[in-house]
CSV table of C-alpha atoms in Angstrom, one decimal:
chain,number,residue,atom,x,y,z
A,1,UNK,CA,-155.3,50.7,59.3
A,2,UNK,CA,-152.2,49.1,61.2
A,3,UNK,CA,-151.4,48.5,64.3
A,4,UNK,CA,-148.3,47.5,65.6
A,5,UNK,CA,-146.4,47.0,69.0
A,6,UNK,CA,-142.6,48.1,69.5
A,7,UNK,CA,-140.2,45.2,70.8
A,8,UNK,CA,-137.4,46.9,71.0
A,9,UNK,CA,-136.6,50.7,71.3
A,10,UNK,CA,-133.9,53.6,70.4
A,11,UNK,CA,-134.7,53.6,66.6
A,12,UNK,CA,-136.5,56.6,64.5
A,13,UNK,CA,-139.9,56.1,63.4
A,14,UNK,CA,-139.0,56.0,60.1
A,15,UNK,CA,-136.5,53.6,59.8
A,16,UNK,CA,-138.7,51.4,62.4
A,17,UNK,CA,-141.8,51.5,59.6
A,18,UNK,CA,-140.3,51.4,56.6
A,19,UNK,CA,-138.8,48.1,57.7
A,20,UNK,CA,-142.6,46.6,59.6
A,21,UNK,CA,-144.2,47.8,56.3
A,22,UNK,CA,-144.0,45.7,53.4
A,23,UNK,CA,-142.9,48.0,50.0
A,24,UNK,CA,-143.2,50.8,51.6
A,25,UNK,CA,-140.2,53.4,51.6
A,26,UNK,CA,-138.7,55.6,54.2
A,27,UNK,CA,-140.0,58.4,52.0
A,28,UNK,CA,-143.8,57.5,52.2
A,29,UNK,CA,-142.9,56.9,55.9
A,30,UNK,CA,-142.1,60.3,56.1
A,31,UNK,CA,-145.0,61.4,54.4
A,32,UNK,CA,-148.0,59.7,56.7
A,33,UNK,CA,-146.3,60.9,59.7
A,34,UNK,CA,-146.6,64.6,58.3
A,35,UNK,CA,-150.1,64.0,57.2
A,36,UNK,CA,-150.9,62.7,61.1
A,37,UNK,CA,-151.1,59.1,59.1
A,38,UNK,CA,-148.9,57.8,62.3
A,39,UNK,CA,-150.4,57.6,66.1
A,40,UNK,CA,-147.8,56.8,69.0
A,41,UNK,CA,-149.6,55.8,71.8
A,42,UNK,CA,-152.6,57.9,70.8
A,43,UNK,CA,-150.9,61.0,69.7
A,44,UNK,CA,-148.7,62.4,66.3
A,45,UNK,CA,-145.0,62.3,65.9
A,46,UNK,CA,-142.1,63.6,64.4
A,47,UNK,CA,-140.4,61.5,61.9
A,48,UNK,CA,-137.1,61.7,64.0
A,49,UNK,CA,-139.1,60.0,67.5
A,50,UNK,CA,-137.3,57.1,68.7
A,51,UNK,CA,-139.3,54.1,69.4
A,52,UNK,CA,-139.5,53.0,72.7
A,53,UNK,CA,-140.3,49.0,73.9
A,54,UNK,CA,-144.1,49.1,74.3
A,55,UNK,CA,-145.2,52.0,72.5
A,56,UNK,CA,-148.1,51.2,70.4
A,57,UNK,CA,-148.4,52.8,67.0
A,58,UNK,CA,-151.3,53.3,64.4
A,59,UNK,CA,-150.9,54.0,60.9
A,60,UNK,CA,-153.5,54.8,58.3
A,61,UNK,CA,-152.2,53.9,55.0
A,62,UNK,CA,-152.3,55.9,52.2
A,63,UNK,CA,-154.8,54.8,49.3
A,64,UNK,CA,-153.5,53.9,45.9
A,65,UNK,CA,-152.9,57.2,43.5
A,66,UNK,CA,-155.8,56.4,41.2
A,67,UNK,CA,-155.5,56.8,37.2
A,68,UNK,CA,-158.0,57.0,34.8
A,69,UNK,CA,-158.3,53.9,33.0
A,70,UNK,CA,-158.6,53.2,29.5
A,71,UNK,CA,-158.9,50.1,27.6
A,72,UNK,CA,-155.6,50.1,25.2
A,73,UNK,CA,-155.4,47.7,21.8
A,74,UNK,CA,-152.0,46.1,22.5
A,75,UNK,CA,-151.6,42.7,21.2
A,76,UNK,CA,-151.3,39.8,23.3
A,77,UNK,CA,-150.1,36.3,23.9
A,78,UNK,CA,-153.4,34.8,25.3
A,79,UNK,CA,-152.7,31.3,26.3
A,80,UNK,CA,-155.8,30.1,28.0
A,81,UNK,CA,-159.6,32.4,28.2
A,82,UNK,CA,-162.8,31.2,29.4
A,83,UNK,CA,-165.8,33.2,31.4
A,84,UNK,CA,-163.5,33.2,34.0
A,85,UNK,CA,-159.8,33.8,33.9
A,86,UNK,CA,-157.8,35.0,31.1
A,87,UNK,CA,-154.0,33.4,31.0
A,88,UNK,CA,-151.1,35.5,29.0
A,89,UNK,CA,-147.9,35.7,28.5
A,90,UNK,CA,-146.5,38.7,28.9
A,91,UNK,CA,-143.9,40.8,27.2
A,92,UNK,CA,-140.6,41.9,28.7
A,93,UNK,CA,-140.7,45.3,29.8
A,94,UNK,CA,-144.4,45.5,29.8
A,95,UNK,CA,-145.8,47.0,33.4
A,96,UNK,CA,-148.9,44.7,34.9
A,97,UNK,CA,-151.1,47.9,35.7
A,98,UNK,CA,-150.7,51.3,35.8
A,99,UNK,CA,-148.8,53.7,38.3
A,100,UNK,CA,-146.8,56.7,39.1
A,101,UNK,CA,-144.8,57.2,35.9
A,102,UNK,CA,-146.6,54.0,33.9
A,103,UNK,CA,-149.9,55.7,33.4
A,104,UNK,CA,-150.8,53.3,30.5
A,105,UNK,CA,-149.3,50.7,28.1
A,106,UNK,CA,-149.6,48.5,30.9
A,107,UNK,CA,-150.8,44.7,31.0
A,108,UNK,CA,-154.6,45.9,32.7
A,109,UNK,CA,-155.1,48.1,29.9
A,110,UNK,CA,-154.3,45.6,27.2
A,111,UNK,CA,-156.7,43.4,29.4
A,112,UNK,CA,-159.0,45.5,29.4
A,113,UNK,CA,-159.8,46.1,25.5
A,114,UNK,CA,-160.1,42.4,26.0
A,115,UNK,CA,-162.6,41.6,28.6
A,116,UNK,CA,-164.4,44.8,28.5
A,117,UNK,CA,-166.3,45.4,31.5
A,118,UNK,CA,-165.7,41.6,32.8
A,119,UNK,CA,-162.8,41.8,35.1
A,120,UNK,CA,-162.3,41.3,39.1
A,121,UNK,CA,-163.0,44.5,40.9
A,122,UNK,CA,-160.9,43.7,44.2
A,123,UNK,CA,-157.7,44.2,42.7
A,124,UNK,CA,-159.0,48.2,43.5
A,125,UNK,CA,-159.3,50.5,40.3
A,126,UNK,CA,-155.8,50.4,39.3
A,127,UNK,CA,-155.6,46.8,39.9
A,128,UNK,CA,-159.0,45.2,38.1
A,129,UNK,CA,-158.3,41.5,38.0
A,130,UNK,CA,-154.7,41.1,38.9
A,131,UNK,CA,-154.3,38.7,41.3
A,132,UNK,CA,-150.4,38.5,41.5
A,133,UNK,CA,-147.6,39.7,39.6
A,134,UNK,CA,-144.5,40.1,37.4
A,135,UNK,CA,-141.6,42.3,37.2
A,136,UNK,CA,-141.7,45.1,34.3
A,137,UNK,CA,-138.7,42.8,32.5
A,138,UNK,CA,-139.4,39.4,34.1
A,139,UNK,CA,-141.3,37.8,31.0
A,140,UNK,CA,-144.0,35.1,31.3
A,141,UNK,CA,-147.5,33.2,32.4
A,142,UNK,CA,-149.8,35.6,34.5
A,143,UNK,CA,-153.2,35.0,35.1
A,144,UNK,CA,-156.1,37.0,35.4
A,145,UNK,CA,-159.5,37.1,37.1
A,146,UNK,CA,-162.9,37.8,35.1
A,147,UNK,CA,-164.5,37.9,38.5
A,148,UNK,CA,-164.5,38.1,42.1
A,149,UNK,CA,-165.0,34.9,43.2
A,150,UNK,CA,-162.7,33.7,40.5
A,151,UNK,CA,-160.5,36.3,42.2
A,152,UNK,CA,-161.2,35.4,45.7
A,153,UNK,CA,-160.1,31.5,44.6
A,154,UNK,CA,-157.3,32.4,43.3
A,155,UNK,CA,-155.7,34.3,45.4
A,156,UNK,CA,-156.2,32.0,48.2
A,157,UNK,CA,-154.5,29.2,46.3
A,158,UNK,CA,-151.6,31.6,46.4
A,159,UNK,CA,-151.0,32.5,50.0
A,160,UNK,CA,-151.6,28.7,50.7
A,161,UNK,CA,-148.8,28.1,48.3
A,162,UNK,CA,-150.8,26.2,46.3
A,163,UNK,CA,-149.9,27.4,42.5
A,164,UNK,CA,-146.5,25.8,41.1
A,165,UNK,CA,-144.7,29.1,39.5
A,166,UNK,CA,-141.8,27.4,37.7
A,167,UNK,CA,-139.6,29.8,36.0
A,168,UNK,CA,-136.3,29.7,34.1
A,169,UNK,CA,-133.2,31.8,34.2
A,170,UNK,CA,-130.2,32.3,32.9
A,171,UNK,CA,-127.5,33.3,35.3
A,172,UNK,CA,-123.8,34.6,35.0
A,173,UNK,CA,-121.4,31.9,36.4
A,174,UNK,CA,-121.4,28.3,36.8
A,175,UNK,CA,-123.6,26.6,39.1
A,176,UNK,CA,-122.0,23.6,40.8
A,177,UNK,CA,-125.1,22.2,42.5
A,178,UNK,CA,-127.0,20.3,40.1
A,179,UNK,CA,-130.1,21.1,42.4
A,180,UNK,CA,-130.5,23.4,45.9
A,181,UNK,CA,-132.8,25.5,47.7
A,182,UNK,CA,-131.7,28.8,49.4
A,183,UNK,CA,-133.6,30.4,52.5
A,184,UNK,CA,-132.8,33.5,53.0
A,185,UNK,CA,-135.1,36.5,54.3
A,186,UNK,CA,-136.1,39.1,51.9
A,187,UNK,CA,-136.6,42.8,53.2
A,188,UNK,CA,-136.1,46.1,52.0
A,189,UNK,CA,-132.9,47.1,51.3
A,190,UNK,CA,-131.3,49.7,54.2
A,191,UNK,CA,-128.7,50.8,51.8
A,192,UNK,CA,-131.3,51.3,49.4
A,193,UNK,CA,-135.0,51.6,49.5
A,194,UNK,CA,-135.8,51.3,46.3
A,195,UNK,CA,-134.0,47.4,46.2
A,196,UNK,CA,-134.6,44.6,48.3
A,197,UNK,CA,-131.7,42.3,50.5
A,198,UNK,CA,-131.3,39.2,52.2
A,199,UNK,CA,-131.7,40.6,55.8
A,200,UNK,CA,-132.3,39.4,59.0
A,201,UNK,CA,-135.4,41.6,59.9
A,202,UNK,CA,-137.0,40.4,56.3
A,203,UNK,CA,-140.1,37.5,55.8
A,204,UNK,CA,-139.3,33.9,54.9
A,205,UNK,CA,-138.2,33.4,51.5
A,206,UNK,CA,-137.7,29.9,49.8
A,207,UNK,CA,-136.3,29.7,46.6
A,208,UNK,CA,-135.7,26.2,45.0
A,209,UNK,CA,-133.4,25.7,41.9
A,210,UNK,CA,-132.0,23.0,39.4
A,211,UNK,CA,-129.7,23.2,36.5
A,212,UNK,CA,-131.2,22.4,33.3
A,213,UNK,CA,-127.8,23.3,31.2
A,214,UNK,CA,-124.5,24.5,32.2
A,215,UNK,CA,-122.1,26.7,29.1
A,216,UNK,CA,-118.8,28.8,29.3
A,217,UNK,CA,-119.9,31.0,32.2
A,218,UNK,CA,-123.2,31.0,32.3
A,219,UNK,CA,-126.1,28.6,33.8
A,220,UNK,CA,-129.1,27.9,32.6
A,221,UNK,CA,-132.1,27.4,35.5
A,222,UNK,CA,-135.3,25.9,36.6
A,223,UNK,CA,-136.6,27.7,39.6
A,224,UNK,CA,-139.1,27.2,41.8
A,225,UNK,CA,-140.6,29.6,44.6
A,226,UNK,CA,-142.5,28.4,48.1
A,227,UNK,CA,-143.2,31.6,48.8
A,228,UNK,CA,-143.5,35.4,46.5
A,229,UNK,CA,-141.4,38.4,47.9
A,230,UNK,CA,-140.6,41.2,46.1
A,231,UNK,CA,-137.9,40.7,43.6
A,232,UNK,CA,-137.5,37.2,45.3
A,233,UNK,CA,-135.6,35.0,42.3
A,234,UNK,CA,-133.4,38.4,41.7
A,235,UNK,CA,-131.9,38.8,44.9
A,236,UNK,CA,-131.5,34.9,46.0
A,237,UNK,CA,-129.6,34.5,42.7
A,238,UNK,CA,-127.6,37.1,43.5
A,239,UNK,CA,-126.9,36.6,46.9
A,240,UNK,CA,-125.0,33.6,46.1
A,241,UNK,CA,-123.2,34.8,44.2
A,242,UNK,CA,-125.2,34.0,40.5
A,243,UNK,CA,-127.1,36.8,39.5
A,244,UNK,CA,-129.1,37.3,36.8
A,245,UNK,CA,-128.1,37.8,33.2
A,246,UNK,CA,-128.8,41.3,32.2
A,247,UNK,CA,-130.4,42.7,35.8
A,248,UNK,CA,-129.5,45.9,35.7
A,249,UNK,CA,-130.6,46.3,39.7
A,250,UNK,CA,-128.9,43.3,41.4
A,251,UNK,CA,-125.8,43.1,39.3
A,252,UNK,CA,-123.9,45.6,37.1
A,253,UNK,CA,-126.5,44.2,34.1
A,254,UNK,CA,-123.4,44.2,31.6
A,255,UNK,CA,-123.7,41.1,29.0
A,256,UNK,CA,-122.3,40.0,25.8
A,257,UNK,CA,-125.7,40.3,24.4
A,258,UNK,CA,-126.7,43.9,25.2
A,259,UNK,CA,-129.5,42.7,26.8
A,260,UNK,CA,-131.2,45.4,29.4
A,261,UNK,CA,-133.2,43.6,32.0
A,262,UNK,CA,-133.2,40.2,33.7
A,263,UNK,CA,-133.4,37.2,31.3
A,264,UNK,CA,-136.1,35.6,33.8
A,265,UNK,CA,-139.0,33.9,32.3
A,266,UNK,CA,-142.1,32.7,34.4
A,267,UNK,CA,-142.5,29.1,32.1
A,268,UNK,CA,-145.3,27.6,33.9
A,269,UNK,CA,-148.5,27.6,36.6
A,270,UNK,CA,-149.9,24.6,37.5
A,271,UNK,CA,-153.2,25.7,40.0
A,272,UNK,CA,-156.6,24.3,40.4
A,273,UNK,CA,-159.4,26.3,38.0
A,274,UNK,CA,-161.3,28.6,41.1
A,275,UNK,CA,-164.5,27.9,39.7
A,276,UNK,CA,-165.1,24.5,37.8
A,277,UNK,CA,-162.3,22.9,39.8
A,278,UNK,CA,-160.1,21.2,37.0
A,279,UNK,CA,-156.2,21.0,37.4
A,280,UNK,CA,-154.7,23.8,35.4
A,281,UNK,CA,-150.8,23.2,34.1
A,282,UNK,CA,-150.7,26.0,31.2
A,283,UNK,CA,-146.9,26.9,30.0
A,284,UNK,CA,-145.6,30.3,28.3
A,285,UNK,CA,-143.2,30.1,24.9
A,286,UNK,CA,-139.8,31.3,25.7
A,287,UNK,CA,-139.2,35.2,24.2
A,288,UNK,CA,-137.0,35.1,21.2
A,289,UNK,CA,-134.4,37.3,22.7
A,290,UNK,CA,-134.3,34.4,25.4
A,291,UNK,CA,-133.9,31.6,23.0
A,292,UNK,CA,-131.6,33.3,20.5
A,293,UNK,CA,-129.2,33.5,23.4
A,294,UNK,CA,-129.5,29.7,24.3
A,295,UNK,CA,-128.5,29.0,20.5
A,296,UNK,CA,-126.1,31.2,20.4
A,297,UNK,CA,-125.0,29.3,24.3
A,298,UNK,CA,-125.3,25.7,22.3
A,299,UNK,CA,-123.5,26.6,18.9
A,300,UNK,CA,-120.5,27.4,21.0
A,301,UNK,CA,-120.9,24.4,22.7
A,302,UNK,CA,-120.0,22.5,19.9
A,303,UNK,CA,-117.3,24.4,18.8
C-alpha cells in the first residue's frame, strides 16, 4: 500500500501516478483505478480525475504475475560460490528472472538447477535470490543470495551505496573529457512509457565516467554509478550526446558491427561478504563479441 499527498493540482490521475510510481506505466495506472486499486480522499476515481493540492490518495499495488518455476540446465559463468552467494557473469540477452513474455530461460532458472532449494526467498517467487539487476543485453557480474540474511546484507549495502558497480562501454562518438560525472534525474519517459528520460520530476541520478581508450568515432568507457535507476548508464550516455553502441532503445542501435543491444558490460563489484565480512572485489571476462570489436577498434589504430 501507498500513500501519497498531492502538491500541486490540475493534472489526471494517471499521468500524476505513473510519474510518483517508480516503473510503473500509465497503463497499469489505468488498471488499479478500474480495479478500485486507487482511493482519493477515501473514495474511487476515474482515471480522467484531476488532482487537486491536498487530496490524499491510496493505492494498493498489484502483486507480481506469478509463473511456475522450474529449475532449467543452462550453462553458466560462475565466478565466485560459497554456502552463501553465488557470483555469475551473465550472458547478453539473457533475462534475470522470469516475466510477462520471458516465462523461462531466464538467469533464476539457470540458478536454480544450481542451488536447488538454497536460494533467498525475499526476492518473492519470481524473484528467489535476486538482489539487484541487469538489463536483458547489458552483459556482466551479478550476484546472488543463497539466503535471507545473506539477502537482507546485501541489499542494504546497495541502498547505502556501498557496492562499487564498475562497468565499461563503448559509445559512438568521441569523448573529450578524459573523466566527468553527469547528474541528471532519471524518470519515466512522458513521450514514452516504456523508456526512461532525464526529467525534472525524476530521482537523483549520478553517473561517473572515464576514458579508458579513444578510436575513429567511438569511445571506450569506465563507468561508475552512485546510485541504480532504471536504464541509468543508457540514458546519461545518451543524453550527452554519447550513446551506447548498438542500443537499439536510446539511439537508432545502427553499428558497423551488426551488433543488436547495448555493448555495456558490468566488469566488476567490489562489496563486503554479508555474512563472514571479508572484502569482495570479483571481476567478469569481457564477452567475445565485446572484445572482438576492441581488436577490430586497435588493428585500425595502427593502420
Amino acid at each position: 500500500m501507498k500513500y501519497l499527498e498531492v502538491e500541486k493540482d490540475n493534472k489526471r490521475i494517471d499521468a500524476y501516478l505513473s510519474e510518483k510510481l517508480e516503473d510503473t506505466s500509465r497503463v497499469a495506472v489505468q488498471r488499479l483505478v478500474t480495479n478500485g486499486k486507487v482511493l482519493v480522499n477515501g473514495k474511487n476515481v476515474k482515471s480522467s480525475y484531476k488532482v487537486q493540492a491536498g487530496d490524499k490518495i491510496q493505492v494498493e499495488e498489484e502483486a507480481p504475475v506469478e509463473v511456475a518455476l522450474k529449475a532449467q540446465n543452462i550453462p553458466l559463468d560462475i565466478i565466485y560460490e560459497d554456502k552463501d552467494i553465488i557470483v555469475v557473469n551473465k550472458p547478453k540477452g539473457m533475462v534475470v528472472h522470469p516475466a510477462n513474455g520471458n516465462p523461462d530461460g531466464t538467469l533464476v532458472n539457470a540458478i536454480m538447477a544450481i542451488c536447488k532449494d538454497s536460494l533467498s526467498g525475499i526476492g518473492g517467487e519470481i524473484r528467489p535470490g535476486i538482489v539487484h539487476r541487469l538489463d536483458k543485453d547489458t552483459s556482466g557480474i551479478i550476484i546472488i543470495a543463497k539466503n535471507d540474511k545473506a539477502h537482507i546484507h546485501l541489499s542494504k549495502q546497495i541502498k547505502d551505496h556501498k557496492v562499487k558497480k564498475t562497468y565499461i562501454a563503448l559509445v559512438r562518438g568521441i569523448v573529450k573529457e578524459n573523466e566527468a560525472t553527469i547528474n541528471m534525474p532519471i524518470g519515466r519517459s512522458e513521450k514514452d512509457r516504456k523508456k526512461m528520460a532525464v526529467t525534472k520530476k525524476g530521482k537523483e541520478a549520478i553517473t561517473h565516467f572515464k576514458v579508458l581508450e579513444r578510436y575513429d568515432k567511438y569511445t571506450l568507457l569506465q563507468v561508475n554509478i552512485e546510485t541504480g535507476r532504471t536504464h541509468q548508464i543508457r540514458v546519461h550516455l545518451s543524453q550527452i550526446g554519447y550513446p551506447i553502441v548498438g542500443d537499439e532503445v536510446y539511439s537508432n542501435g545502427k553499428n558497423e558491427w551488426n551488433v543488436k543491444g547495448q555493448c555495456l558490460h558490468a566488469k566488476s563489484l567490489e562489496f563486503t561478504h554479508p555474512i563472514t565480512g571479508e572484502t569482495m572485489y570479483l571481476e567478469a571476462e569481457l564477452p567475445e563479441y565485446f572484445e572482438n570489436i576492441l581488436k577490430d577498434l586497435e588493428k585500425r589504430k595502427r593502420l
